[in-house]
Amino acid sequence: MPRTKEQNEEIRARRKEAIMRGALSVYVEKGYAAADIGDVAERAGVARGLVYYYYKDKLSLFRDLFLHMFDLSNNHIRTHFGQEGSAVELCQQFANAMFNNLFEQSDHVLFFFRMRHDLRELFGKEEIKGLLWRDTKLQVMVEKLKMGMDAGEVRRMSPELLTDQFWGAMMHGMAHLRQRNDELLKQGHSLEEVKELLETEIRDAALSCALMLRPV
């Protein structure tokens, strides 16, 4: 019995999702220059020819990966800061989730550490201006901080500057926790043991990011 249009679309979506996972895994390990479509196919559990069926070359595959990751990040931030709750609470919860993602979705975190090195390789100057992935996704945070300022729970200053400062503090915390994670893994600790050992540092890092938002 032939498949329906809906079944074919579902199969196509599953295959592309698998290819994206494979491409992400290869990218965070090797970067764009050293990545190979054969490696992507192997990680995705599909034939090399199937990757070429969807993507004509490595460039088109990894451009799609970047756009896919930007969309995931934007959607996550919009959803999180679209919830009910105070600006400070939401920011602390967001930082805590980001820090824990080092263990639960490490490839996603490592992508955003690495991707800056390859943006210009994959996208032209004008395309990069059009993407503005960071500015676009942080606007919802800016709006939430403005609301917090109006409510008196967030220090009064440029909300754009405060958003940048919060984001910078969070990235520094991520870099520190990533380094500690690597050190503990090299010492022979399991991933679960590492997470337990770093539990206090994760909590303190998220709290520190939130405290910088409060009135002085």
PDB file of C-alpha atoms in Angstrom:
ATOM      1  CA  MET A   1       0.000   0.000   0.000  1.00  0.00           C
ATOM      2  CA  PRO A   2       1.567   3.341  -1.022  1.00  0.00           C
ATOM      3  CA  ARG A   3       2.356   5.864   1.692  1.00  0.00           C
ATOM      4  CA  THR A   4       0.196   8.933   2.085  1.00  0.00           C
ATOM      5  CA  LYS A   5       1.520  12.450   1.593  1.00  0.00           C
ATOM      6  CA  GLU A   6       1.461  12.945   5.359  1.00  0.00           C
ATOM      7  CA  GLN A   7       3.471   9.748   5.934  1.00  0.00           C
ATOM      8  CA  ASN A   8       6.067  10.829   3.376  1.00  0.00           C
ATOM      9  CA  GLU A   9       6.366  14.229   5.036  1.00  0.00           C
ATOM     10  CA  GLU A  10       6.801  12.605   8.436  1.00  0.00           C
ATOM     11  CA  ILE A  11       9.553  10.334   7.084  1.00  0.00           C
ATOM     12  CA  ARG A  12      11.284  13.309   5.472  1.00  0.00           C
ATOM     13  CA  ALA A  13      11.097  15.289   8.730  1.00  0.00           C
ATOM     14  CA  ARG A  14      12.556  12.368  10.740  1.00  0.00           C
ATOM     15  CA  ARG A  15      15.409  11.936   8.266  1.00  0.00           C
ATOM     16  CA  LYS A  16      16.277  15.626   8.274  1.00  0.00           C
ATOM     17  CA  GLU A  17      16.116  15.684  12.069  1.00  0.00           C
ATOM     18  CA  ALA A  18      18.554  12.754  12.190  1.00  0.00           C
ATOM     19  CA  ILE A  19      20.859  14.502   9.731  1.00  0.00           C
ATOM     20  CA  MET A  20      20.773  17.692  11.813  1.00  0.00           C
ATOM     21  CA  ARG A  21      21.690  15.702  14.937  1.00  0.00           C
ATOM     22  CA  GLY A  22      24.535  14.043  13.068  1.00  0.00           C
ATOM     23  CA  ALA A  23      25.767  17.352  11.661  1.00  0.00           C
ATOM     24  CA  LEU A  24      25.649  18.970  15.114  1.00  0.00           C
ATOM     25  CA  SER A  25      27.624  16.104  16.663  1.00  0.00           C
ATOM     26  CA  VAL A  26      30.299  16.287  13.968  1.00  0.00           C
ATOM     27  CA  TYR A  27      30.437  20.075  14.049  1.00  0.00           C
ATOM     28  CA  VAL A  28      31.020  20.476  17.791  1.00  0.00           C
ATOM     29  CA  GLU A  29      33.761  17.850  17.617  1.00  0.00           C
ATOM     30  CA  LYS A  30      35.576  18.927  14.445  1.00  0.00           C
ATOM     31  CA  GLY A  31      34.342  22.338  13.308  1.00  0.00           C
ATOM     32  CA  TYR A  32      33.271  23.153   9.781  1.00  0.00           C
ATOM     33  CA  ALA A  33      36.618  22.835   7.940  1.00  0.00           C
ATOM     34  CA  ALA A  34      37.324  19.305   9.177  1.00  0.00           C
ATOM     35  CA  ALA A  35      33.721  18.080   8.998  1.00  0.00           C
ATOM     36  CA  ASP A  36      32.900  15.438   6.395  1.00  0.00           C
ATOM     37  CA  ILE A  37      29.509  14.431   5.038  1.00  0.00           C
ATOM     38  CA  GLY A  38      30.432  10.783   5.490  1.00  0.00           C
ATOM     39  CA  ASP A  39      30.902  11.410   9.213  1.00  0.00           C
ATOM     40  CA  VAL A  40      27.549  13.188   9.370  1.00  0.00           C
ATOM     41  CA  ALA A  41      25.823  10.253   7.662  1.00  0.00           C
ATOM     42  CA  GLU A  42      27.429   7.803  10.082  1.00  0.00           C
ATOM     43  CA  ARG A  43      26.378   9.806  13.159  1.00  0.00           C
ATOM     44  CA  ALA A  44      22.875  10.206  11.719  1.00  0.00           C
ATOM     45  CA  GLY A  45      22.560   6.480  10.973  1.00  0.00           C
ATOM     46  CA  VAL A  46      21.729   7.069   7.303  1.00  0.00           C
ATOM     47  CA  ALA A  47      23.416   6.413   3.979  1.00  0.00           C
ATOM     48  CA  ARG A  48      25.831   9.060   2.676  1.00  0.00           C
ATOM     49  CA  GLY A  49      23.732   9.304  -0.493  1.00  0.00           C
ATOM     50  CA  LEU A  50      20.671  10.234   1.556  1.00  0.00           C
ATOM     51  CA  VAL A  51      22.478  13.275   2.967  1.00  0.00           C
ATOM     52  CA  TYR A  52      23.273  14.340  -0.595  1.00  0.00           C
ATOM     53  CA  TYR A  53      19.631  13.810  -1.504  1.00  0.00           C
ATOM     54  CA  TYR A  54      18.695  16.605   0.880  1.00  0.00           C
ATOM     55  CA  TYR A  55      21.840  18.739   0.598  1.00  0.00           C
ATOM     56  CA  LYS A  56      23.907  19.339  -2.538  1.00  0.00           C
ATOM     57  CA  ASP A  57      27.141  19.914  -0.603  1.00  0.00           C
ATOM     58  CA  LYS A  58      28.714  20.445   2.819  1.00  0.00           C
ATOM     59  CA  LEU A  59      28.155  24.203   2.695  1.00  0.00           C
ATOM     60  CA  SER A  60      24.387  23.930   2.247  1.00  0.00           C
ATOM     61  CA  LEU A  61      24.191  21.289   4.996  1.00  0.00           C
ATOM     62  CA  PHE A  62      26.005  23.368   7.593  1.00  0.00           C
ATOM     63  CA  ARG A  63      24.245  26.584   6.639  1.00  0.00           C
ATOM     64  CA  ASP A  64      21.008  24.740   7.355  1.00  0.00           C
ATOM     65  CA  LEU A  65      22.425  23.484  10.657  1.00  0.00           C
ATOM     66  CA  PHE A  66      23.263  27.033  11.761  1.00  0.00           C
ATOM     67  CA  LEU A  67      19.810  28.346  10.828  1.00  0.00           C
ATOM     68  CA  HIS A  68      18.216  25.349  12.577  1.00  0.00           C
ATOM     69  CA  MET A  69      20.186  26.023  15.775  1.00  0.00           C
ATOM     70  CA  PHE A  70      19.385  29.743  15.694  1.00  0.00           C
ATOM     71  CA  ASP A  71      15.667  28.917  15.368  1.00  0.00           C
ATOM     72  CA  LEU A  72      15.824  26.489  18.300  1.00  0.00           C
ATOM     73  CA  SER A  73      17.580  29.077  20.444  1.00  0.00           C
ATOM     74  CA  ASN A  74      15.182  31.870  19.498  1.00  0.00           C
ATOM     75  CA  ASN A  75      12.139  29.706  20.187  1.00  0.00           C
ATOM     76  CA  HIS A  76      13.527  28.601  23.552  1.00  0.00           C
ATOM     77  CA  ILE A  77      14.185  32.178  24.681  1.00  0.00           C
ATOM     78  CA  ARG A  78      10.831  33.481  23.447  1.00  0.00           C
ATOM     79  CA  THR A  79       9.020  30.660  25.235  1.00  0.00           C
ATOM     80  CA  HIS A  80      10.945  31.094  28.479  1.00  0.00           C
ATOM     81  CA  PHE A  81      10.604  34.867  28.751  1.00  0.00           C
ATOM     82  CA  GLY A  82       7.017  34.742  27.563  1.00  0.00           C
ATOM     83  CA  GLN A  83       6.055  32.987  30.802  1.00  0.00           C
ATOM     84  CA  GLU A  84       4.489  34.623  33.812  1.00  0.00           C
ATOM     85  CA  GLY A  85       6.974  35.599  36.484  1.00  0.00           C
ATOM     86  CA  SER A  86       9.261  38.399  37.558  1.00  0.00           C
ATOM     87  CA  ALA A  87      12.157  39.443  35.327  1.00  0.00           C
ATOM     88  CA  VAL A  88      14.772  38.514  37.935  1.00  0.00           C
ATOM     89  CA  GLU A  89      13.232  35.098  38.614  1.00  0.00           C
ATOM     90  CA  LEU A  90      12.978  34.286  34.914  1.00  0.00           C
ATOM     91  CA  CYS A  91      16.565  35.381  34.287  1.00  0.00           C
ATOM     92  CA  GLN A  92      17.870  33.265  37.180  1.00  0.00           C
ATOM     93  CA  GLN A  93      15.873  30.247  35.987  1.00  0.00           C
ATOM     94  CA  PHE A  94      17.173  30.783  32.450  1.00  0.00           C
ATOM     95  CA  ALA A  95      20.815  30.980  33.580  1.00  0.00           C
ATOM     96  CA  ASN A  96      20.378  27.878  35.722  1.00  0.00           C
ATOM     97  CA  ALA A  97      18.895  25.975  32.770  1.00  0.00           C
ATOM     98  CA  MET A  98      21.737  27.102  30.497  1.00  0.00           C
ATOM     99  CA  PHE A  99      24.356  25.942  33.006  1.00  0.00           C
ATOM    100  CA  ASN A 100      22.657  22.567  33.424  1.00  0.00           C
ATOM    101  CA  ASN A 101      22.539  22.183  29.637  1.00  0.00           C
ATOM    102  CA  LEU A 102      26.295  21.714  29.772  1.00  0.00           C
ATOM    103  CA  PHE A 103      25.476  18.224  31.009  1.00  0.00           C
ATOM    104  CA  GLU A 104      22.077  17.520  29.473  1.00  0.00           C
ATOM    105  CA  GLN A 105      22.464  19.085  25.989  1.00  0.00           C
ATOM    106  CA  SER A 106      26.189  19.663  25.780  1.00  0.00           C
ATOM    107  CA  ASP A 107      26.301  19.630  21.964  1.00  0.00           C
ATOM    108  CA  HIS A 108      23.863  22.561  21.847  1.00  0.00           C
ATOM    109  CA  VAL A 109      25.998  24.564  24.252  1.00  0.00           C
ATOM    110  CA  LEU A 110      29.254  23.735  22.465  1.00  0.00           C
ATOM    111  CA  PHE A 111      27.727  24.771  19.149  1.00  0.00           C
ATOM    112  CA  PHE A 112      27.280  28.345  20.352  1.00  0.00           C
ATOM    113  CA  PHE A 113      30.822  28.429  21.717  1.00  0.00           C
ATOM    114  CA  ARG A 114      32.226  27.300  18.373  1.00  0.00           C
ATOM    115  CA  MET A 115      29.885  28.791  15.774  1.00  0.00           C
ATOM    116  CA  ARG A 116      31.390  32.300  15.865  1.00  0.00           C
ATOM    117  CA  HIS A 117      34.555  30.912  14.258  1.00  0.00           C
ATOM    118  CA  ASP A 118      32.657  29.707  11.195  1.00  0.00           C
ATOM    119  CA  LEU A 119      29.917  32.288  10.637  1.00  0.00           C
ATOM    120  CA  ARG A 120      31.919  34.133   7.965  1.00  0.00           C
ATOM    121  CA  GLU A 121      32.822  30.862   6.273  1.00  0.00           C
ATOM    122  CA  LEU A 122      29.167  29.938   5.845  1.00  0.00           C
ATOM    123  CA  PHE A 123      27.441  33.292   5.396  1.00  0.00           C
ATOM    124  CA  GLY A 124      28.287  36.468   3.516  1.00  0.00           C
ATOM    125  CA  LYS A 125      28.712  39.810   5.268  1.00  0.00           C
ATOM    126  CA  GLU A 126      25.250  41.035   4.315  1.00  0.00           C
ATOM    127  CA  GLU A 127      23.681  37.697   5.280  1.00  0.00           C
ATOM    128  CA  ILE A 128      25.242  37.926   8.725  1.00  0.00           C
ATOM    129  CA  LYS A 129      23.786  41.411   9.170  1.00  0.00           C
ATOM    130  CA  GLY A 130      20.387  40.025   8.215  1.00  0.00           C
ATOM    131  CA  LEU A 131      20.656  37.111  10.642  1.00  0.00           C
ATOM    132  CA  LEU A 132      21.391  39.209  13.734  1.00  0.00           C
ATOM    133  CA  TRP A 133      20.672  36.016  15.631  1.00  0.00           C
ATOM    134  CA  ARG A 134      21.822  37.331  18.996  1.00  0.00           C
ATOM    135  CA  ASP A 135      20.117  40.727  18.796  1.00  0.00           C
ATOM    136  CA  THR A 136      16.866  39.171  17.584  1.00  0.00           C
ATOM    137  CA  LYS A 137      16.639  36.526  20.253  1.00  0.00           C
ATOM    138  CA  LEU A 138      17.589  38.863  23.115  1.00  0.00           C
ATOM    139  CA  GLN A 139      14.930  41.480  22.349  1.00  0.00           C
ATOM    140  CA  VAL A 140      12.345  39.528  24.337  1.00  0.00           C
ATOM    141  CA  MET A 141      14.728  39.642  27.314  1.00  0.00           C
ATOM    142  CA  VAL A 142      15.125  43.397  26.877  1.00  0.00           C
ATOM    143  CA  GLU A 143      11.345  43.810  27.021  1.00  0.00           C
ATOM    144  CA  LYS A 144      11.098  41.667  30.150  1.00  0.00           C
ATOM    145  CA  LEU A 145      13.791  43.739  31.886  1.00  0.00           C
ATOM    146  CA  LYS A 146      11.948  46.942  30.933  1.00  0.00           C
ATOM    147  CA  MET A 147       8.867  45.545  32.678  1.00  0.00           C
ATOM    148  CA  GLY A 148      11.014  44.708  35.697  1.00  0.00           C
ATOM    149  CA  MET A 149      12.312  48.269  35.808  1.00  0.00           C
ATOM    150  CA  ASP A 150       8.770  49.634  35.719  1.00  0.00           C
ATOM    151  CA  ALA A 151       7.886  47.287  38.593  1.00  0.00           C
ATOM    152  CA  GLY A 152      10.910  48.458  40.608  1.00  0.00           C
ATOM    153  CA  GLU A 153      12.531  45.027  40.806  1.00  0.00           C
ATOM    154  CA  VAL A 154      15.291  45.681  38.243  1.00  0.00           C
ATOM    155  CA  ARG A 155      17.907  48.436  38.419  1.00  0.00           C
ATOM    156  CA  ARG A 156      17.146  51.408  36.171  1.00  0.00           C
ATOM    157  CA  MET A 157      19.590  51.720  33.289  1.00  0.00           C
ATOM    158  CA  SER A 158      19.671  50.979  29.576  1.00  0.00           C
ATOM    159  CA  PRO A 159      17.785  47.662  29.286  1.00  0.00           C
ATOM    160  CA  GLU A 160      19.860  46.782  26.219  1.00  0.00           C
ATOM    161  CA  LEU A 161      23.101  47.320  28.143  1.00  0.00           C
ATOM    162  CA  LEU A 162      21.833  45.367  31.146  1.00  0.00           C
ATOM    163  CA  THR A 163      20.787  42.509  28.862  1.00  0.00           C
ATOM    164  CA  ASP A 164      24.276  42.443  27.341  1.00  0.00           C
ATOM    165  CA  GLN A 165      25.858  42.475  30.791  1.00  0.00           C
ATOM    166  CA  PHE A 166      23.624  39.647  31.987  1.00  0.00           C
ATOM    167  CA  TRP A 167      24.384  37.624  28.851  1.00  0.00           C
ATOM    168  CA  GLY A 168      28.119  38.253  29.220  1.00  0.00           C
ATOM    169  CA  ALA A 169      28.082  37.143  32.858  1.00  0.00           C
ATOM    170  CA  MET A 170      26.214  34.012  31.873  1.00  0.00           C
ATOM    171  CA  MET A 171      28.742  33.203  29.118  1.00  0.00           C
ATOM    172  CA  HIS A 172      31.632  33.653  31.560  1.00  0.00           C
ATOM    173  CA  GLY A 173      29.870  31.292  33.938  1.00  0.00           C
ATOM    174  CA  MET A 174      29.416  28.792  31.115  1.00  0.00           C
ATOM    175  CA  ALA A 175      33.104  28.967  30.217  1.00  0.00           C
ATOM    176  CA  HIS A 176      34.123  28.417  33.853  1.00  0.00           C
ATOM    177  CA  LEU A 177      31.761  25.469  34.325  1.00  0.00           C
ATOM    178  CA  ARG A 178      32.847  23.931  31.036  1.00  0.00           C
ATOM    179  CA  GLN A 179      36.489  24.099  32.134  1.00  0.00           C
ATOM    180  CA  ARG A 180      35.659  22.576  35.521  1.00  0.00           C
ATOM    181  CA  ASN A 181      33.613  19.886  33.793  1.00  0.00           C
ATOM    182  CA  ASP A 182      36.547  18.956  31.530  1.00  0.00           C
ATOM    183  CA  GLU A 183      38.981  18.894  34.467  1.00  0.00           C
ATOM    184  CA  LEU A 184      36.776  16.589  36.534  1.00  0.00           C
ATOM    185  CA  LEU A 185      36.122  14.251  33.610  1.00  0.00           C
ATOM    186  CA  LYS A 186      39.882  13.954  33.033  1.00  0.00           C
ATOM    187  CA  GLN A 187      40.248  13.019  36.699  1.00  0.00           C
ATOM    188  CA  GLY A 188      38.035  10.010  36.017  1.00  0.00           C
ATOM    189  CA  HIS A 189      34.697  11.199  37.391  1.00  0.00           C
ATOM    190  CA  SER A 190      31.507  10.144  35.613  1.00  0.00           C
ATOM    191  CA  LEU A 191      29.201  12.771  34.122  1.00  0.00           C
ATOM    192  CA  GLU A 192      26.711  12.288  36.955  1.00  0.00           C
ATOM    193  CA  GLU A 193      29.480  12.693  39.545  1.00  0.00           C
ATOM    194  CA  VAL A 194      30.681  15.876  37.828  1.00  0.00           C
ATOM    195  CA  LYS A 195      27.204  17.363  37.866  1.00  0.00           C
ATOM    196  CA  GLU A 196      26.859  16.572  41.562  1.00  0.00           C
ATOM    197  CA  LEU A 197      30.284  18.048  42.362  1.00  0.00           C
ATOM    198  CA  LEU A 198      29.451  21.240  40.476  1.00  0.00           C
ATOM    199  CA  GLU A 199      25.911  21.607  41.837  1.00  0.00           C
ATOM    200  CA  THR A 200      26.838  24.414  44.232  1.00  0.00           C
ATOM    201  CA  GLU A 201      28.869  26.287  41.611  1.00  0.00           C
ATOM    202  CA  ILE A 202      25.965  26.037  39.138  1.00  0.00           C
ATOM    203  CA  ARG A 203      23.530  27.423  41.717  1.00  0.00           C
ATOM    204  CA  ASP A 204      25.942  30.213  42.719  1.00  0.00           C
ATOM    205  CA  ALA A 205      26.633  31.160  39.097  1.00  0.00           C
ATOM    206  CA  ALA A 206      22.909  31.478  38.301  1.00  0.00           C
ATOM    207  CA  LEU A 207      22.291  33.493  41.475  1.00  0.00           C
ATOM    208  CA  SER A 208      25.213  35.797  40.682  1.00  0.00           C
ATOM    209  CA  CYS A 209      23.773  36.521  37.211  1.00  0.00           C
ATOM    210  CA  ALA A 210      20.397  37.358  38.735  1.00  0.00           C
ATOM    211  CA  LEU A 211      21.788  39.575  41.524  1.00  0.00           C
ATOM    212  CA  MET A 212      23.397  41.940  39.009  1.00  0.00           C
ATOM    213  CA  LEU A 213      19.886  42.835  37.824  1.00  0.00           C
ATOM    214  CA  ARG A 214      18.577  44.032  41.169  1.00  0.00           C
ATOM    215  CA  PRO A 215      18.434  47.710  42.178  1.00  0.00           C
ATOM    216  CA  VAL A 216      21.541  49.030  43.923  1.00  0.00           C
TER     217      VAL A 216
END
